[in-house]
């Protein structure tokens, strides 16, 4: 699979039901009317809205539906969790894995994140694998090693084919929800490092084909500069994905 310009919306734990349905239908209509068909658009609503939104948005719509999380076991005594296989049955196409909020607030460690990546691929969906350093690591100048370690622990074990079917999202934690976006130079530096790391492990061709998204206070104003960086293939968008106009404008920023 070749690199695809992508705008993915991470709604996090936001929207009441009626708001969610309205937002989804507004986004879908605008995407159909305004966004170039070469751009991939994805929304990742809270889990409870996946089924109704899946029914609203047909499988062949240019707007794809993703989940924010899933559990790798196929079934069993895991109160409160949703199996990856269940999402696949519902027609979900993408699953965000290892978001920093899951890692920090819910104690997800590399080993679990890796299992989640595997389960998403085994169930025929595409993982959006998140990585990114906290502020103290950025300040210590060790962010490139830190992110490379996350890539190594989370996706290096994948086959060439599976790796090319995985999206990587670089989301510096200090930029998430803070309004403090990484500069295009800061984003490009890390994206290039991720591609180099994969190139060293798996070869140039695989690395060239991987889609790497930037996330962290990305909005319609800063997206054009970020997306024009050589190794930035789009964004994983939090706050700015909750308004149809701003999300669609971001998807039009390539
Ligand atoms: P933000 O979130 O765009 O609100 O910073 C991005 C994310 O956490 O995926």
PDB file of N, CA and C in Angstrom, residues 93-182:
ATOM      1  N   UNK A  93     -13.123   0.253  10.025  1.00  0.00           N
ATOM      2  CA  UNK A  93     -11.958   0.103   9.145  1.00  0.00           C
ATOM      3  C   UNK A  93     -10.620   0.378   9.847  1.00  0.00           C
ATOM      4  N   UNK A  94     -10.637   1.263  10.837  1.00  0.00           N
ATOM      5  CA  UNK A  94      -9.399   1.703  11.481  1.00  0.00           C
ATOM      6  C   UNK A  94      -9.557   1.638  12.995  1.00  0.00           C
ATOM      7  N   UNK A  95      -8.453   1.391  13.702  1.00  0.00           N
ATOM      8  CA  UNK A  95      -8.486   1.466  15.165  1.00  0.00           C
ATOM      9  C   UNK A  95      -7.232   2.208  15.643  1.00  0.00           C
ATOM     10  N   UNK A  96      -7.447   3.259  16.433  1.00  0.00           N
ATOM     11  CA  UNK A  96      -6.317   3.958  17.056  1.00  0.00           C
ATOM     12  C   UNK A  96      -5.755   3.052  18.152  1.00  0.00           C
ATOM     13  N   UNK A  97      -4.447   2.902  18.170  1.00  0.00           N
ATOM     14  CA  UNK A  97      -3.817   2.017  19.152  1.00  0.00           C
ATOM     15  C   UNK A  97      -2.687   2.772  19.856  1.00  0.00           C
ATOM     16  N   UNK A  98      -2.671   2.670  21.186  1.00  0.00           N
ATOM     17  CA  UNK A  98      -1.557   3.242  21.937  1.00  0.00           C
ATOM     18  C   UNK A  98      -1.534   4.754  21.988  1.00  0.00           C
ATOM     19  N   UNK A  99      -2.706   5.373  21.928  1.00  0.00           N
ATOM     20  CA  UNK A  99      -2.753   6.835  22.097  1.00  0.00           C
ATOM     21  C   UNK A  99      -2.128   7.191  23.449  1.00  0.00           C
ATOM     22  N   UNK A 100      -1.480   8.333  23.526  1.00  0.00           N
ATOM     23  CA  UNK A 100      -0.782   8.686  24.779  1.00  0.00           C
ATOM     24  C   UNK A 100      -1.750   8.803  25.956  1.00  0.00           C
ATOM     25  N   UNK A 101      -3.013   9.164  25.677  1.00  0.00           N
ATOM     26  CA  UNK A 101      -3.985   9.220  26.790  1.00  0.00           C
ATOM     27  C   UNK A 101      -4.265   7.817  27.323  1.00  0.00           C
ATOM     28  N   UNK A 102      -4.280   6.819  26.449  1.00  0.00           N
ATOM     29  CA  UNK A 102      -4.459   5.426  26.897  1.00  0.00           C
ATOM     30  C   UNK A 102      -3.213   4.983  27.673  1.00  0.00           C
ATOM     31  N   UNK A 103      -2.052   5.377  27.172  1.00  0.00           N
ATOM     32  CA  UNK A 103      -0.819   4.956  27.836  1.00  0.00           C
ATOM     33  C   UNK A 103      -0.706   5.609  29.222  1.00  0.00           C
ATOM     34  N   UNK A 104      -1.021   6.908  29.295  1.00  0.00           N
ATOM     35  CA  UNK A 104      -0.793   7.645  30.550  1.00  0.00           C
ATOM     36  C   UNK A 104      -1.927   7.454  31.551  1.00  0.00           C
ATOM     37  N   UNK A 105      -3.187   7.561  31.080  1.00  0.00           N
ATOM     38  CA  UNK A 105      -4.318   7.546  32.012  1.00  0.00           C
ATOM     39  C   UNK A 105      -4.790   6.135  32.323  1.00  0.00           C
ATOM     40  N   UNK A 106      -4.556   5.200  31.399  1.00  0.00           N
ATOM     41  CA  UNK A 106      -5.079   3.851  31.587  1.00  0.00           C
ATOM     42  C   UNK A 106      -3.980   2.797  31.630  1.00  0.00           C
ATOM     43  N   UNK A 107      -2.762   3.258  31.801  1.00  0.00           N
ATOM     44  CA  UNK A 107      -1.638   2.361  32.072  1.00  0.00           C
ATOM     45  C   UNK A 107      -1.295   1.382  30.960  1.00  0.00           C
ATOM     46  N   UNK A 108      -1.568   1.730  29.717  1.00  0.00           N
ATOM     47  CA  UNK A 108      -1.233   0.798  28.633  1.00  0.00           C
ATOM     48  C   UNK A 108       0.275   0.776  28.408  1.00  0.00           C
ATOM     49  N   UNK A 109       0.843  -0.411  28.497  1.00  0.00           N
ATOM     50  CA  UNK A 109       2.294  -0.552  28.310  1.00  0.00           C
ATOM     51  C   UNK A 109       2.565  -1.092  26.900  1.00  0.00           C
ATOM     52  N   UNK A 110       3.838  -0.990  26.494  1.00  0.00           N
ATOM     53  CA  UNK A 110       4.225  -1.368  25.128  1.00  0.00           C
ATOM     54  C   UNK A 110       3.731  -2.763  24.738  1.00  0.00           C
ATOM     55  N   UNK A 111       3.808  -3.697  25.707  1.00  0.00           N
ATOM     56  CA  UNK A 111       3.458  -5.074  25.367  1.00  0.00           C
ATOM     57  C   UNK A 111       1.975  -5.204  24.986  1.00  0.00           C
ATOM     58  N   UNK A 112       1.121  -4.516  25.736  1.00  0.00           N
ATOM     59  CA  UNK A 112      -0.315  -4.546  25.420  1.00  0.00           C
ATOM     60  C   UNK A 112      -0.569  -3.822  24.084  1.00  0.00           C
ATOM     61  N   UNK A 113       0.100  -2.697  23.896  1.00  0.00           N
ATOM     62  CA  UNK A 113      -0.076  -1.933  22.658  1.00  0.00           C
ATOM     63  C   UNK A 113       0.288  -2.812  21.449  1.00  0.00           C
ATOM     64  N   UNK A 114       1.372  -3.549  21.585  1.00  0.00           N
ATOM     65  CA  UNK A 114       1.809  -4.454  20.506  1.00  0.00           C
ATOM     66  C   UNK A 114       0.735  -5.515  20.222  1.00  0.00           C
ATOM     67  N   UNK A 115       0.167  -6.095  21.288  1.00  0.00           N
ATOM     68  CA  UNK A 115      -0.894  -7.104  21.102  1.00  0.00           C
ATOM     69  C   UNK A 115      -2.104  -6.486  20.405  1.00  0.00           C
ATOM     70  N   UNK A 116      -2.391  -5.249  20.752  1.00  0.00           N
ATOM     71  CA  UNK A 116      -3.533  -4.577  20.122  1.00  0.00           C
ATOM     72  C   UNK A 116      -3.284  -4.367  18.626  1.00  0.00           C
ATOM     73  N   UNK A 117      -2.070  -3.946  18.299  1.00  0.00           N
ATOM     74  CA  UNK A 117      -1.725  -3.760  16.879  1.00  0.00           C
ATOM     75  C   UNK A 117      -1.947  -5.083  16.134  1.00  0.00           C
ATOM     76  N   UNK A 118      -1.436  -6.171  16.704  1.00  0.00           N
ATOM     77  CA  UNK A 118      -1.572  -7.485  16.052  1.00  0.00           C
ATOM     78  C   UNK A 118      -3.035  -7.854  15.873  1.00  0.00           C
ATOM     79  N   UNK A 119      -3.834  -7.637  16.931  1.00  0.00           N
ATOM     80  CA  UNK A 119      -5.249  -8.032  16.861  1.00  0.00           C
ATOM     81  C   UNK A 119      -5.987  -7.232  15.787  1.00  0.00           C
ATOM     82  N   UNK A 120      -5.672  -5.950  15.673  1.00  0.00           N
ATOM     83  CA  UNK A 120      -6.344  -5.112  14.669  1.00  0.00           C
ATOM     84  C   UNK A 120      -6.023  -5.644  13.267  1.00  0.00           C
ATOM     85  N   UNK A 121      -4.766  -5.955  13.030  1.00  0.00           N
ATOM     86  CA  UNK A 121      -4.375  -6.460  11.704  1.00  0.00           C
ATOM     87  C   UNK A 121      -4.973  -7.840  11.446  1.00  0.00           C
ATOM     88  N   UNK A 122      -4.934  -8.707  12.463  1.00  0.00           N
ATOM     89  CA  UNK A 122      -5.502 -10.058  12.283  1.00  0.00           C
ATOM     90  C   UNK A 122      -6.985  -9.990  11.934  1.00  0.00           C
ATOM     91  N   UNK A 123      -7.648  -8.965  12.404  1.00  0.00           N
ATOM     92  CA  UNK A 123      -9.083  -8.817  12.129  1.00  0.00           C
ATOM     93  C   UNK A 123      -9.364  -7.982  10.876  1.00  0.00           C
ATOM     94  N   UNK A 124      -8.336  -7.769  10.101  1.00  0.00           N
ATOM     95  CA  UNK A 124      -8.520  -7.152   8.785  1.00  0.00           C
ATOM     96  C   UNK A 124      -8.737  -5.646   8.813  1.00  0.00           C
ATOM     97  N   UNK A 125      -8.376  -5.003   9.920  1.00  0.00           N
ATOM     98  CA  UNK A 125      -8.521  -3.538  10.002  1.00  0.00           C
ATOM     99  C   UNK A 125      -7.119  -2.907  10.016  1.00  0.00           C
ATOM    100  N   UNK A 126      -7.100  -1.583   9.972  1.00  0.00           N
ATOM    101  CA  UNK A 126      -5.831  -0.854   9.918  1.00  0.00           C
ATOM    102  C   UNK A 126      -5.562  -0.168  11.253  1.00  0.00           C
ATOM    103  N   UNK A 127      -4.439  -0.482  11.902  1.00  0.00           N
ATOM    104  CA  UNK A 127      -4.118   0.246  13.134  1.00  0.00           C
ATOM    105  C   UNK A 127      -3.591   1.650  12.836  1.00  0.00           C
ATOM    106  N   UNK A 128      -3.965   2.592  13.677  1.00  0.00           N
ATOM    107  CA  UNK A 128      -3.319   3.919  13.667  1.00  0.00           C
ATOM    108  C   UNK A 128      -2.478   3.923  14.945  1.00  0.00           C
ATOM    109  N   UNK A 129      -1.210   3.604  14.773  1.00  0.00           N
ATOM    110  CA  UNK A 129      -0.317   3.398  15.919  1.00  0.00           C
ATOM    111  C   UNK A 129       0.268   4.739  16.372  1.00  0.00           C
ATOM    112  N   UNK A 130       0.008   5.096  17.629  1.00  0.00           N
ATOM    113  CA  UNK A 130       0.454   6.405  18.126  1.00  0.00           C
ATOM    114  C   UNK A 130       1.760   6.304  18.899  1.00  0.00           C
ATOM    115  N   UNK A 131       2.607   7.289  18.691  1.00  0.00           N
ATOM    116  CA  UNK A 131       3.835   7.404  19.459  1.00  0.00           C
ATOM    117  C   UNK A 131       4.067   8.890  19.717  1.00  0.00           C
ATOM    118  N   UNK A 132       5.010   9.193  20.572  1.00  0.00           N
ATOM    119  CA  UNK A 132       5.281  10.614  20.852  1.00  0.00           C
ATOM    120  C   UNK A 132       5.807  10.793  22.256  1.00  0.00           C
ATOM    121  N   UNK A 133       6.675  11.800  22.407  1.00  0.00           N
ATOM    122  CA  UNK A 133       7.407  11.955  23.668  1.00  0.00           C
ATOM    123  C   UNK A 133       6.751  12.975  24.599  1.00  0.00           C
ATOM    124  N   UNK A 134       6.923  12.775  25.920  1.00  0.00           N
ATOM    125  CA  UNK A 134       6.497  13.816  26.864  1.00  0.00           C
ATOM    126  C   UNK A 134       7.485  14.985  26.855  1.00  0.00           C
ATOM    127  N   UNK A 135       7.083  16.087  27.479  1.00  0.00           N
ATOM    128  CA  UNK A 135       7.883  17.314  27.453  1.00  0.00           C
ATOM    129  C   UNK A 135       9.294  17.123  28.014  1.00  0.00           C
ATOM    130  N   UNK A 136       9.394  16.362  29.120  1.00  0.00           N
ATOM    131  CA  UNK A 136      10.733  16.251  29.738  1.00  0.00           C
ATOM    132  C   UNK A 136      11.713  15.522  28.801  1.00  0.00           C
ATOM    133  N   UNK A 137      11.197  14.603  28.002  1.00  0.00           N
ATOM    134  CA  UNK A 137      12.084  13.908  27.053  1.00  0.00           C
ATOM    135  C   UNK A 137      12.476  14.870  25.928  1.00  0.00           C
ATOM    136  N   UNK A 138      11.514  15.649  25.450  1.00  0.00           N
ATOM    137  CA  UNK A 138      11.817  16.667  24.428  1.00  0.00           C
ATOM    138  C   UNK A 138      12.892  17.618  24.962  1.00  0.00           C
ATOM    139  N   UNK A 139      12.701  18.082  26.212  1.00  0.00           N
ATOM    140  CA  UNK A 139      13.656  19.034  26.780  1.00  0.00           C
ATOM    141  C   UNK A 139      15.039  18.420  26.974  1.00  0.00           C
ATOM    142  N   UNK A 140      15.071  17.107  27.199  1.00  0.00           N
ATOM    143  CA  UNK A 140      16.377  16.458  27.400  1.00  0.00           C
ATOM    144  C   UNK A 140      17.068  16.164  26.061  1.00  0.00           C
ATOM    145  N   UNK A 141      16.347  16.417  24.956  1.00  0.00           N
ATOM    146  CA  UNK A 141      16.944  16.199  23.628  1.00  0.00           C
ATOM    147  C   UNK A 141      16.947  14.739  23.200  1.00  0.00           C
ATOM    148  N   UNK A 142      16.237  13.880  23.951  1.00  0.00           N
ATOM    149  CA  UNK A 142      16.264  12.444  23.621  1.00  0.00           C
ATOM    150  C   UNK A 142      15.006  11.981  22.883  1.00  0.00           C
ATOM    151  N   UNK A 143      14.279  12.926  22.263  1.00  0.00           N
ATOM    152  CA  UNK A 143      12.982  12.556  21.672  1.00  0.00           C
ATOM    153  C   UNK A 143      13.107  11.589  20.502  1.00  0.00           C
ATOM    154  N   UNK A 144      14.188  11.690  19.733  1.00  0.00           N
ATOM    155  CA  UNK A 144      14.284  10.791  18.568  1.00  0.00           C
ATOM    156  C   UNK A 144      14.487   9.347  19.014  1.00  0.00           C
ATOM    157  N   UNK A 145      15.341   9.150  20.014  1.00  0.00           N
ATOM    158  CA  UNK A 145      15.540   7.787  20.547  1.00  0.00           C
ATOM    159  C   UNK A 145      14.250   7.267  21.176  1.00  0.00           C
ATOM    160  N   UNK A 146      13.561   8.140  21.887  1.00  0.00           N
ATOM    161  CA  UNK A 146      12.341   7.747  22.589  1.00  0.00           C
ATOM    162  C   UNK A 146      11.284   7.237  21.598  1.00  0.00           C
ATOM    163  N   UNK A 147      11.093   8.001  20.535  1.00  0.00           N
ATOM    164  CA  UNK A 147      10.075   7.619  19.541  1.00  0.00           C
ATOM    165  C   UNK A 147      10.520   6.367  18.782  1.00  0.00           C
ATOM    166  N   UNK A 148      11.805   6.285  18.452  1.00  0.00           N
ATOM    167  CA  UNK A 148      12.294   5.083  17.766  1.00  0.00           C
ATOM    168  C   UNK A 148      12.062   3.839  18.618  1.00  0.00           C
ATOM    169  N   UNK A 149      12.254   3.973  19.934  1.00  0.00           N
ATOM    170  CA  UNK A 149      11.996   2.832  20.836  1.00  0.00           C
ATOM    171  C   UNK A 149      10.534   2.427  20.794  1.00  0.00           C
ATOM    172  N   UNK A 150       9.643   3.423  20.772  1.00  0.00           N
ATOM    173  CA  UNK A 150       8.208   3.101  20.711  1.00  0.00           C
ATOM    174  C   UNK A 150       7.878   2.365  19.408  1.00  0.00           C
ATOM    175  N   UNK A 151       8.478   2.822  18.320  1.00  0.00           N
ATOM    176  CA  UNK A 151       8.251   2.156  17.023  1.00  0.00           C
ATOM    177  C   UNK A 151       8.798   0.732  17.090  1.00  0.00           C
ATOM    178  N   UNK A 152       9.991   0.617  17.650  1.00  0.00           N
ATOM    179  CA  UNK A 152      10.626  -0.694  17.752  1.00  0.00           C
ATOM    180  C   UNK A 152       9.754  -1.645  18.580  1.00  0.00           C
ATOM    181  N   UNK A 153       9.240  -1.166  19.708  1.00  0.00           N
ATOM    182  CA  UNK A 153       8.448  -2.032  20.592  1.00  0.00           C
ATOM    183  C   UNK A 153       7.042  -2.294  20.064  1.00  0.00           C
ATOM    184  N   UNK A 154       6.524  -1.399  19.253  1.00  0.00           N
ATOM    185  CA  UNK A 154       5.118  -1.518  18.855  1.00  0.00           C
ATOM    186  C   UNK A 154       4.867  -2.124  17.492  1.00  0.00           C
ATOM    187  N   UNK A 155       5.740  -1.828  16.526  1.00  0.00           N
ATOM    188  CA  UNK A 155       5.419  -2.270  15.159  1.00  0.00           C
ATOM    189  C   UNK A 155       6.577  -2.925  14.389  1.00  0.00           C
ATOM    190  N   UNK A 156       7.795  -2.912  14.966  1.00  0.00           N
ATOM    191  CA  UNK A 156       8.934  -3.469  14.219  1.00  0.00           C
ATOM    192  C   UNK A 156       8.784  -4.957  13.931  1.00  0.00           C
ATOM    193  N   UNK A 157       8.025  -5.647  14.797  1.00  0.00           N
ATOM    194  CA  UNK A 157       7.893  -7.103  14.634  1.00  0.00           C
ATOM    195  C   UNK A 157       6.982  -7.479  13.461  1.00  0.00           C
ATOM    196  N   UNK A 158       6.263  -6.504  12.902  1.00  0.00           N
ATOM    197  CA  UNK A 158       5.265  -6.820  11.871  1.00  0.00           C
ATOM    198  C   UNK A 158       5.929  -7.269  10.569  1.00  0.00           C
ATOM    199  N   UNK A 159       5.203  -8.064   9.814  1.00  0.00           N
ATOM    200  CA  UNK A 159       5.671  -8.434   8.473  1.00  0.00           C
ATOM    201  C   UNK A 159       5.660  -7.170   7.605  1.00  0.00           C
ATOM    202  N   UNK A 160       6.373  -7.220   6.492  1.00  0.00           N
ATOM    203  CA  UNK A 160       6.425  -6.054   5.610  1.00  0.00           C
ATOM    204  C   UNK A 160       5.021  -5.607   5.211  1.00  0.00           C
ATOM    205  N   UNK A 161       4.209  -6.596   4.863  1.00  0.00           N
ATOM    206  CA  UNK A 161       2.856  -6.299   4.410  1.00  0.00           C
ATOM    207  C   UNK A 161       2.025  -5.630   5.516  1.00  0.00           C
ATOM    208  N   UNK A 162       2.088  -6.216   6.716  1.00  0.00           N
ATOM    209  CA  UNK A 162       1.321  -5.649   7.837  1.00  0.00           C
ATOM    210  C   UNK A 162       1.810  -4.246   8.188  1.00  0.00           C
ATOM    211  N   UNK A 163       3.128  -4.055   8.133  1.00  0.00           N
ATOM    212  CA  UNK A 163       3.659  -2.738   8.475  1.00  0.00           C
ATOM    213  C   UNK A 163       3.176  -1.678   7.478  1.00  0.00           C
ATOM    214  N   UNK A 164       3.132  -2.070   6.218  1.00  0.00           N
ATOM    215  CA  UNK A 164       2.647  -1.110   5.207  1.00  0.00           C
ATOM    216  C   UNK A 164       1.161  -0.836   5.331  1.00  0.00           C
ATOM    217  N   UNK A 165       0.456  -1.748   6.023  1.00  0.00           N
ATOM    218  CA  UNK A 165      -0.973  -1.530   6.265  1.00  0.00           C
ATOM    219  C   UNK A 165      -1.232  -0.841   7.592  1.00  0.00           C
ATOM    220  N   UNK A 166      -0.174  -0.338   8.209  1.00  0.00           N
ATOM    221  CA  UNK A 166      -0.307   0.329   9.506  1.00  0.00           C
ATOM    222  C   UNK A 166      -0.035   1.822   9.320  1.00  0.00           C
ATOM    223  N   UNK A 167      -0.872   2.656   9.921  1.00  0.00           N
ATOM    224  CA  UNK A 167      -0.596   4.092   9.914  1.00  0.00           C
ATOM    225  C   UNK A 167       0.139   4.426  11.200  1.00  0.00           C
ATOM    226  N   UNK A 168       1.100   5.303  11.104  1.00  0.00           N
ATOM    227  CA  UNK A 168       1.804   5.752  12.311  1.00  0.00           C
ATOM    228  C   UNK A 168       1.407   7.195  12.566  1.00  0.00           C
ATOM    229  N   UNK A 169       1.096   7.506  13.817  1.00  0.00           N
ATOM    230  CA  UNK A 169       0.777   8.896  14.165  1.00  0.00           C
ATOM    231  C   UNK A 169       1.796   9.368  15.199  1.00  0.00           C
ATOM    232  N   UNK A 170       2.598  10.365  14.805  1.00  0.00           N
ATOM    233  CA  UNK A 170       3.515  10.980  15.762  1.00  0.00           C
ATOM    234  C   UNK A 170       2.783  12.109  16.463  1.00  0.00           C
ATOM    235  N   UNK A 171       2.605  11.944  17.783  1.00  0.00           N
ATOM    236  CA  UNK A 171       1.869  12.940  18.557  1.00  0.00           C
ATOM    237  C   UNK A 171       2.676  13.314  19.800  1.00  0.00           C
ATOM    238  N   UNK A 172       3.480  14.382  19.702  1.00  0.00           N
ATOM    239  CA  UNK A 172       4.223  14.796  20.895  1.00  0.00           C
ATOM    240  C   UNK A 172       3.233  15.155  22.009  1.00  0.00           C
ATOM    241  N   UNK A 173       3.423  14.579  23.173  1.00  0.00           N
ATOM    242  CA  UNK A 173       2.423  14.728  24.243  1.00  0.00           C
ATOM    243  C   UNK A 173       2.263  16.191  24.652  1.00  0.00           C
ATOM    244  N   UNK A 174       3.357  16.942  24.576  1.00  0.00           N
ATOM    245  CA  UNK A 174       3.314  18.360  24.967  1.00  0.00           C
ATOM    246  C   UNK A 174       2.488  19.203  23.998  1.00  0.00           C
ATOM    247  N   UNK A 175       2.155  18.631  22.850  1.00  0.00           N
ATOM    248  CA  UNK A 175       1.365  19.386  21.859  1.00  0.00           C
ATOM    249  C   UNK A 175      -0.110  18.989  21.861  1.00  0.00           C
ATOM    250  N   UNK A 176      -0.447  17.911  22.562  1.00  0.00           N
ATOM    251  CA  UNK A 176      -1.830  17.406  22.492  1.00  0.00           C
ATOM    252  C   UNK A 176      -2.747  18.239  23.380  1.00  0.00           C
ATOM    253  N   UNK A 177      -3.743  18.847  22.745  1.00  0.00           N
ATOM    254  CA  UNK A 177      -4.747  19.603  23.489  1.00  0.00           C
ATOM    255  C   UNK A 177      -4.210  20.841  24.183  1.00  0.00           C
ATOM    256  N   UNK A 178      -2.982  21.238  23.865  1.00  0.00           N
ATOM    257  CA  UNK A 178      -2.360  22.365  24.570  1.00  0.00           C
ATOM    258  C   UNK A 178      -2.365  23.646  23.748  1.00  0.00           C
ATOM    259  N   UNK A 179      -2.665  23.533  22.454  1.00  0.00           N
ATOM    260  CA  UNK A 179      -2.559  24.692  21.580  1.00  0.00           C
ATOM    261  C   UNK A 179      -1.118  24.963  21.179  1.00  0.00           C
ATOM    262  N   UNK A 180      -0.191  24.158  21.720  1.00  0.00           N
ATOM    263  CA  UNK A 180       1.226  24.346  21.401  1.00  0.00           C
ATOM    264  C   UNK A 180       1.633  23.316  20.330  1.00  0.00           C
ATOM    265  N   UNK A 181       1.387  23.658  19.081  1.00  0.00           N
ATOM    266  CA  UNK A 181       1.677  22.717  17.985  1.00  0.00           C
ATOM    267  C   UNK A 181       3.182  22.579  17.790  1.00  0.00           C
ATOM    268  N   UNK A 182       3.616  21.394  17.382  1.00  0.00           N
ATOM    269  CA  UNK A 182       5.016  21.274  16.958  1.00  0.00           C
ATOM    270  C   UNK A 182       5.192  22.133  15.711  1.00  0.00           C
TER     271      UNK A 182
END
